[in-house]
Amino acid sequence: MAVTRVEGFDGMSQGCNPNGDTGVKRLFDFVIEGGESVAVTVQKNRTDPRIRWSFLPETQDIQFRETPFGLNVYALEDDRVEGKRNYLLTARNAETGEILKTVNFIVVDNDGKSRRIQEIGGPIKFFIRHRKAPYYTQYTIPDFKADFFLDWEVVPLKVVFQPNESGISIMYARPKDDAVIEGTERHLLTLKRISNGVVSLVRSKLVDIIDNDVEGEWTGWSPLGKCKRHFVNSCSRTMSRQCQYQKKQLTPVTAHCRGEDIKFTNCLCP
Ligand SMILES: [Ca+2]
Ligand SMILES: [Ca+2]
Ligand SMILES: [Ca+2]
């Protein structure tokens, strides 16, 4: 499972101490139910004691796994509609209780009311209204599921505002058409902002993609056609059939059937 780093912004701006060992500055990040983990790092050295991690409020929704550098944080998948939830993660020196780092987490719900669009439909728009900030600020739709960009086209992939620049931008996300019968699939699109080393969730949209691909049925074979020359010394008669979907549909669908839609029978060239 891939991991999103909390700190840093393309090396251009490091507003927080990336080692997190002094001067606690709050970082913000978000995890999506069932999505990828977010890595929280705390610098350790040989004399470092164990670290004690805690979430406030206490929760069973978040799971974490210790790594050599800190912690990977996951939000568990469920089907309850609970909206966004805020948690404060604190790393302490297990012996002295000294706070080493705090991170504010938002858990993003992927249940509830959604917008329904066709597989060939869209786009979903994100309006970005950016106020002046003294830092580079980047907006992206994160690839929090490994195959997200295989299924979606995002234009532009990143919007960057220079320091002290303000303005309005639009990002589009469009589901890609495919020839796979996958049924209706739910996607959570999130707009993420990185500014001064602080990651935050700007907005999220829940979208149900209605598949336009269906299992079809073959019509019967057509009668054998006339004997025709297909290669220099070879002639054949063909018959064909069509893949159809009979049930009434409000929107156009693409039917898929297993097998060939054309058959050749050799014949004596006329
Ligand atoms: Ca939920
Ligand atoms: Ca399709
Ligand atoms: Ca499909």
Tab-separated table of C-alpha atoms and ligand atoms in Angstrom:
chain	number	residue	atom	x	y	z
A	1	MET	CA	0.000	0.000	0.000
A	2	ALA	CA	1.459	3.381	-0.987
A	3	VAL	CA	2.033	6.025	1.591
A	4	THR	CA	1.455	9.774	1.484
A	5	ARG	CA	4.058	11.896	3.238
A	6	VAL	CA	2.816	14.669	5.436
A	7	GLU	CA	5.773	16.982	5.282
A	8	GLY	CA	7.285	18.966	2.492
A	9	PHE	CA	6.262	20.568	-0.730
A	10	ASP	CA	8.531	19.702	-3.662
A	11	GLY	CA	11.459	20.946	-1.567
A	12	MET	CA	10.433	24.568	-2.111
A	13	SER	CA	9.049	25.404	1.252
A	14	GLN	CA	9.490	23.761	4.604
A	15	GLY	CA	7.508	25.808	7.048
A	16	CYS	CA	7.544	23.178	9.742
A	17	ASN	CA	10.498	21.385	11.120
A	18	PRO	CA	10.522	18.251	8.972
A	19	ASN	CA	12.122	16.288	11.784
A	20	GLY	CA	9.368	17.205	14.143
A	21	ASP	CA	11.712	17.114	17.093
A	22	THR	CA	11.316	20.657	18.355
A	23	GLY	CA	8.913	23.579	18.237
A	24	VAL	CA	5.676	21.749	17.678
A	25	LYS	CA	3.796	23.167	14.776
A	26	ARG	CA	0.499	21.597	13.957
A	27	LEU	CA	0.212	19.746	10.706
A	28	PHE	CA	-3.043	18.828	9.092
A	29	ASP	CA	-3.758	15.842	6.971
A	30	PHE	CA	-6.589	13.564	6.097
A	31	VAL	CA	-7.191	9.893	5.623
A	32	ILE	CA	-10.051	8.425	3.674
A	33	GLU	CA	-12.063	5.467	4.890
A	34	GLY	CA	-10.538	2.420	3.275
A	35	GLY	CA	-7.927	4.594	1.544
A	36	GLU	CA	-4.182	4.685	1.739
A	37	SER	CA	-2.233	5.390	4.870
A	38	VAL	CA	-0.597	8.667	5.776
A	39	ALA	CA	2.929	8.531	7.190
A	40	VAL	CA	3.756	10.630	10.236
A	41	THR	CA	7.476	10.823	10.973
A	42	VAL	CA	9.282	11.624	14.179
A	43	GLN	CA	13.052	11.860	14.172
A	44	LYS	CA	14.692	9.227	16.316
A	45	ASN	CA	18.305	8.645	17.251
A	46	ARG	CA	20.125	6.042	19.325
A	47	THR	CA	19.300	7.676	22.606
A	48	ASP	CA	15.651	8.127	21.724
A	49	PRO	CA	13.280	6.437	24.067
A	50	ARG	CA	10.128	4.738	22.909
A	51	ILE	CA	7.389	6.948	21.571
A	52	ARG	CA	3.853	6.898	22.933
A	53	TRP	CA	1.168	7.699	20.383
A	54	SER	CA	-2.359	8.764	21.220
A	55	PHE	CA	-5.485	9.920	19.420
A	56	LEU	CA	-7.921	12.423	20.837
A	57	PRO	CA	-10.780	11.662	21.055
A	58	GLU	CA	-10.031	7.982	21.479
A	59	THR	CA	-11.263	6.013	18.503
A	60	GLN	CA	-11.524	2.552	17.007
A	61	ASP	CA	-11.971	4.001	13.488
A	62	ILE	CA	-8.306	4.763	13.013
A	63	GLN	CA	-5.623	2.116	12.866
A	64	PHE	CA	-1.932	2.729	12.936
A	65	ARG	CA	1.214	0.754	12.449
A	66	GLU	CA	4.599	1.803	13.821
A	67	THR	CA	7.408	2.178	11.301
A	68	PRO	CA	11.138	2.814	11.865
A	69	PHE	CA	10.422	6.522	11.265
A	70	GLY	CA	7.093	7.008	12.975
A	71	LEU	CA	3.599	5.876	12.236
A	72	ASN	CA	1.367	4.938	9.311
A	73	VAL	CA	-2.221	5.966	9.896
A	74	TYR	CA	-5.234	4.274	8.274
A	75	ALA	CA	-8.970	4.875	8.512
A	76	LEU	CA	-11.074	1.751	8.505
A	77	GLU	CA	-13.742	1.211	5.884
A	78	ASP	CA	-17.334	1.155	7.125
A	79	ASP	CA	-20.782	1.860	5.665
A	80	ARG	CA	-22.002	4.357	8.255
A	81	VAL	CA	-22.744	7.940	7.266
A	82	GLU	CA	-20.820	9.914	9.841
A	83	GLY	CA	-19.381	12.883	7.956
A	84	LYS	CA	-15.932	14.320	8.563
A	85	ARG	CA	-14.273	13.550	11.886
A	86	ASN	CA	-11.394	15.397	13.489
A	87	TYR	CA	-8.714	13.770	15.595
A	88	LEU	CA	-5.540	14.977	17.208
A	89	LEU	CA	-2.584	12.616	17.058
A	90	THR	CA	0.137	13.208	19.613
A	91	ALA	CA	3.598	11.625	19.788
A	92	ARG	CA	5.215	11.760	23.229
A	93	ASN	CA	8.468	10.672	24.714
A	94	ALA	CA	7.292	7.562	26.538
A	95	GLU	CA	9.502	8.292	29.553
A	96	THR	CA	9.256	12.031	30.062
A	97	GLY	CA	5.860	12.616	28.436
A	98	GLU	CA	7.358	15.461	26.405
A	99	ILE	CA	5.339	16.193	23.264
A	100	LEU	CA	7.406	15.474	20.149
A	101	LYS	CA	4.795	16.137	17.530
A	102	THR	CA	1.084	16.721	17.027
A	103	VAL	CA	-0.872	16.180	13.844
A	104	ASN	CA	-4.485	17.109	13.259
A	105	PHE	CA	-6.276	14.464	11.232
A	106	ILE	CA	-9.534	14.590	9.360
A	107	VAL	CA	-11.122	11.247	8.560
A	108	VAL	CA	-13.127	11.630	5.359
A	109	ASP	CA	-16.340	9.652	5.141
A	110	ASN	CA	-17.053	7.874	1.859
A	111	ASP	CA	-20.669	7.007	2.680
A	112	GLY	CA	-23.858	8.959	2.172
A	113	LYS	CA	-25.437	10.984	-0.608
A	114	SER	CA	-23.591	10.952	-3.891
A	115	ARG	CA	-23.773	12.438	-7.346
A	116	ARG	CA	-24.574	9.886	-10.066
A	117	ILE	CA	-22.894	10.215	-13.440
A	118	GLN	CA	-22.417	7.963	-16.452
A	119	GLU	CA	-19.115	6.285	-17.158
A	120	ILE	CA	-18.877	8.438	-20.267
A	121	GLY	CA	-20.126	11.480	-18.316
A	122	GLY	CA	-18.800	14.216	-16.124
A	123	PRO	CA	-16.849	16.282	-15.598
A	124	ILE	CA	-16.801	16.868	-11.876
A	125	LYS	CA	-15.547	20.396	-11.229
A	126	PHE	CA	-13.584	21.730	-8.308
A	127	PHE	CA	-13.579	25.510	-7.988
A	128	ILE	CA	-10.484	26.784	-6.248
A	129	ARG	CA	-10.623	30.232	-4.696
A	130	HIS	CA	-7.181	30.988	-3.388
A	131	ARG	CA	-6.415	33.889	-1.073
A	132	LYS	CA	-2.957	35.404	-0.842
A	133	ALA	CA	-0.495	33.431	1.245
A	134	PRO	CA	3.237	33.989	1.694
A	135	TYR	CA	3.958	30.434	0.485
A	136	TYR	CA	3.759	28.311	-2.623
A	137	THR	CA	0.415	26.594	-2.471
A	138	GLN	CA	-0.443	23.539	-4.470
A	139	TYR	CA	-3.862	21.989	-5.069
A	140	THR	CA	-4.182	18.411	-6.307
A	141	ILE	CA	-6.612	15.547	-6.450
A	142	PRO	CA	-4.583	12.853	-4.723
A	143	ASP	CA	-4.181	9.366	-6.116
A	144	PHE	CA	-5.308	7.772	-2.889
A	145	LYS	CA	-6.416	4.583	-4.591
A	146	ALA	CA	-3.703	2.928	-6.637
A	147	ASP	CA	-5.718	2.797	-9.866
A	148	PHE	CA	-7.406	6.198	-9.564
A	149	PHE	CA	-5.627	7.854	-12.493
A	150	LEU	CA	-6.260	4.794	-14.654
A	151	ASP	CA	-9.987	5.374	-14.162
A	152	TRP	CA	-10.014	9.189	-14.160
A	153	GLU	CA	-8.646	12.011	-16.235
A	154	VAL	CA	-7.775	15.077	-14.152
A	155	VAL	CA	-7.086	18.449	-15.806
A	156	PRO	CA	-4.928	20.150	-14.702
A	157	LEU	CA	-3.240	17.641	-12.418
A	158	LYS	CA	-1.911	20.415	-10.168
A	159	VAL	CA	-2.769	24.057	-9.622
A	160	VAL	CA	0.068	26.081	-8.102
A	161	PHE	CA	-0.182	29.595	-6.694
A	162	GLN	CA	3.026	31.560	-6.206
A	163	PRO	CA	3.669	33.368	-2.918
A	164	ASN	CA	1.307	36.327	-2.495
A	165	GLU	CA	-0.690	35.347	-5.550
A	166	SER	CA	-4.441	34.989	-5.365
A	167	GLY	CA	-7.073	33.896	-7.849
A	168	ILE	CA	-9.655	31.407	-9.029
A	169	SER	CA	-8.931	28.137	-10.836
A	170	ILE	CA	-10.970	25.149	-11.874
A	171	MET	CA	-9.932	21.506	-11.878
A	172	TYR	CA	-11.885	18.905	-13.814
A	173	ALA	CA	-12.098	15.214	-13.133
A	174	ARG	CA	-13.717	12.995	-15.740
A	175	PRO	CA	-14.275	9.252	-15.468
A	176	LYS	CA	-12.665	7.392	-18.363
A	177	ASP	CA	-14.791	5.194	-20.563
A	178	ASP	CA	-13.720	1.569	-20.632
A	179	ALA	CA	-14.949	-1.755	-22.008
A	180	VAL	CA	-15.117	-3.530	-18.667
A	181	ILE	CA	-18.347	-4.604	-17.002
A	182	GLU	CA	-17.814	-3.425	-13.457
A	183	GLY	CA	-21.286	-2.278	-12.373
A	184	THR	CA	-21.863	0.995	-10.553
A	185	GLU	CA	-18.733	2.053	-8.691
A	186	ARG	CA	-18.347	4.655	-5.995
A	187	HIS	CA	-15.470	7.125	-5.970
A	188	LEU	CA	-14.561	9.776	-3.482
A	189	LEU	CA	-12.827	12.729	-5.093
A	190	THR	CA	-10.878	14.959	-2.776
A	191	LEU	CA	-9.133	18.233	-3.355
A	192	LYS	CA	-5.939	18.520	-1.339
A	193	ARG	CA	-3.958	21.637	-0.563
A	194	ILE	CA	-0.295	21.795	0.425
A	195	SER	CA	0.940	25.127	1.702
A	196	ASN	CA	3.925	25.820	3.940
A	197	GLY	CA	4.315	22.101	4.599
A	198	VAL	CA	0.747	21.870	5.810
A	199	VAL	CA	-1.528	19.404	4.055
A	200	SER	CA	-5.246	20.017	4.232
A	201	LEU	CA	-8.473	18.788	2.749
A	202	VAL	CA	-10.240	21.487	0.750
A	203	ARG	CA	-13.338	19.628	-0.374
A	204	SER	CA	-14.553	16.138	-1.172
A	205	LYS	CA	-17.232	14.871	-3.544
A	206	LEU	CA	-18.827	11.464	-3.568
A	207	VAL	CA	-19.629	10.179	-7.063
A	208	ASP	CA	-21.339	7.006	-8.260
A	209	ILE	CA	-20.198	6.059	-11.738
A	210	ILE	CA	-22.907	4.218	-13.615
A	211	ASP	CA	-21.318	1.639	-15.863
A	212	ASN	CA	-22.337	1.838	-19.502
A	213	ASP	CA	-21.062	-1.656	-20.226
A	214	VAL	CA	-23.444	-4.593	-19.921
A	215	GLU	CA	-23.454	-8.323	-20.598
A	216	GLY	CA	-25.239	-8.713	-23.936
A	217	GLU	CA	-26.756	-11.619	-25.865
A	218	TRP	CA	-25.858	-12.792	-29.345
A	219	THR	CA	-28.428	-12.616	-32.111
A	220	GLY	CA	-28.616	-15.733	-34.323
A	221	TRP	CA	-26.019	-16.127	-37.095
A	222	SER	CA	-26.809	-14.459	-40.398
A	223	PRO	CA	-27.143	-16.692	-43.488
A	224	LEU	CA	-23.842	-17.639	-45.178
A	225	GLY	CA	-22.724	-14.918	-47.569
A	226	LYS	CA	-21.475	-15.283	-51.126
A	227	CYS	CA	-18.114	-16.930	-51.836
A	228	LYS	CA	-15.592	-14.076	-51.967
A	229	ARG	CA	-11.836	-13.868	-52.460
A	230	HIS	CA	-10.119	-12.787	-49.229
A	231	PHE	CA	-6.517	-13.678	-50.141
A	232	VAL	CA	-4.835	-14.383	-53.495
A	233	ASN	CA	-5.578	-18.094	-53.426
A	234	SER	CA	-8.248	-18.340	-50.829
A	235	CYS	CA	-11.952	-17.666	-50.818
A	236	SER	CA	-14.489	-17.927	-48.067
A	237	ARG	CA	-18.092	-17.362	-47.138
A	238	THR	CA	-18.825	-15.478	-43.938
A	239	MET	CA	-21.619	-15.340	-41.484
A	240	SER	CA	-21.967	-12.857	-38.657
A	241	ARG	CA	-23.958	-12.094	-35.530
A	242	GLN	CA	-24.516	-9.071	-33.304
A	243	CYS	CA	-24.141	-8.547	-29.598
A	244	GLN	CA	-27.294	-6.916	-28.211
A	245	TYR	CA	-28.791	-5.765	-24.958
A	246	GLN	CA	-32.559	-6.166	-25.044
A	247	LYS	CA	-33.702	-4.530	-21.813
A	248	LYS	CA	-34.885	-0.940	-22.041
A	249	GLN	CA	-32.303	1.607	-20.878
A	250	LEU	CA	-32.676	5.320	-20.266
A	251	THR	CA	-29.087	5.891	-21.328
A	252	PRO	CA	-27.051	4.261	-24.077
A	253	VAL	CA	-25.181	1.117	-23.069
A	254	THR	CA	-22.413	-0.887	-24.706
A	255	ALA	CA	-23.132	-4.609	-24.811
A	256	HIS	CA	-20.308	-7.127	-24.525
A	257	CYS	CA	-20.577	-10.829	-25.476
A	258	ARG	CA	-18.033	-13.636	-25.271
A	259	GLY	CA	-16.886	-15.181	-28.519
A	260	GLU	CA	-16.472	-14.108	-32.126
A	261	ASP	CA	-18.983	-12.107	-34.114
A	262	ILE	CA	-17.832	-13.500	-37.496
A	263	LYS	CA	-17.200	-17.013	-38.914
A	264	PHE	CA	-15.428	-17.994	-42.137
A	265	THR	CA	-16.082	-21.123	-44.230
A	266	ASN	CA	-13.651	-21.949	-47.043
A	267	CYS	CA	-15.123	-22.281	-50.506
A	268	LEU	CA	-13.906	-22.796	-54.085
A	269	CYS	CA	-13.039	-19.454	-55.613
A	270	PRO	CA	-15.516	-18.475	-58.317
B	1	CA	CA	-18.423	5.939	6.941
B	2	CA	CA	-17.678	1.838	-21.226
B	3	CA	CA	-17.242	-0.004	-17.629
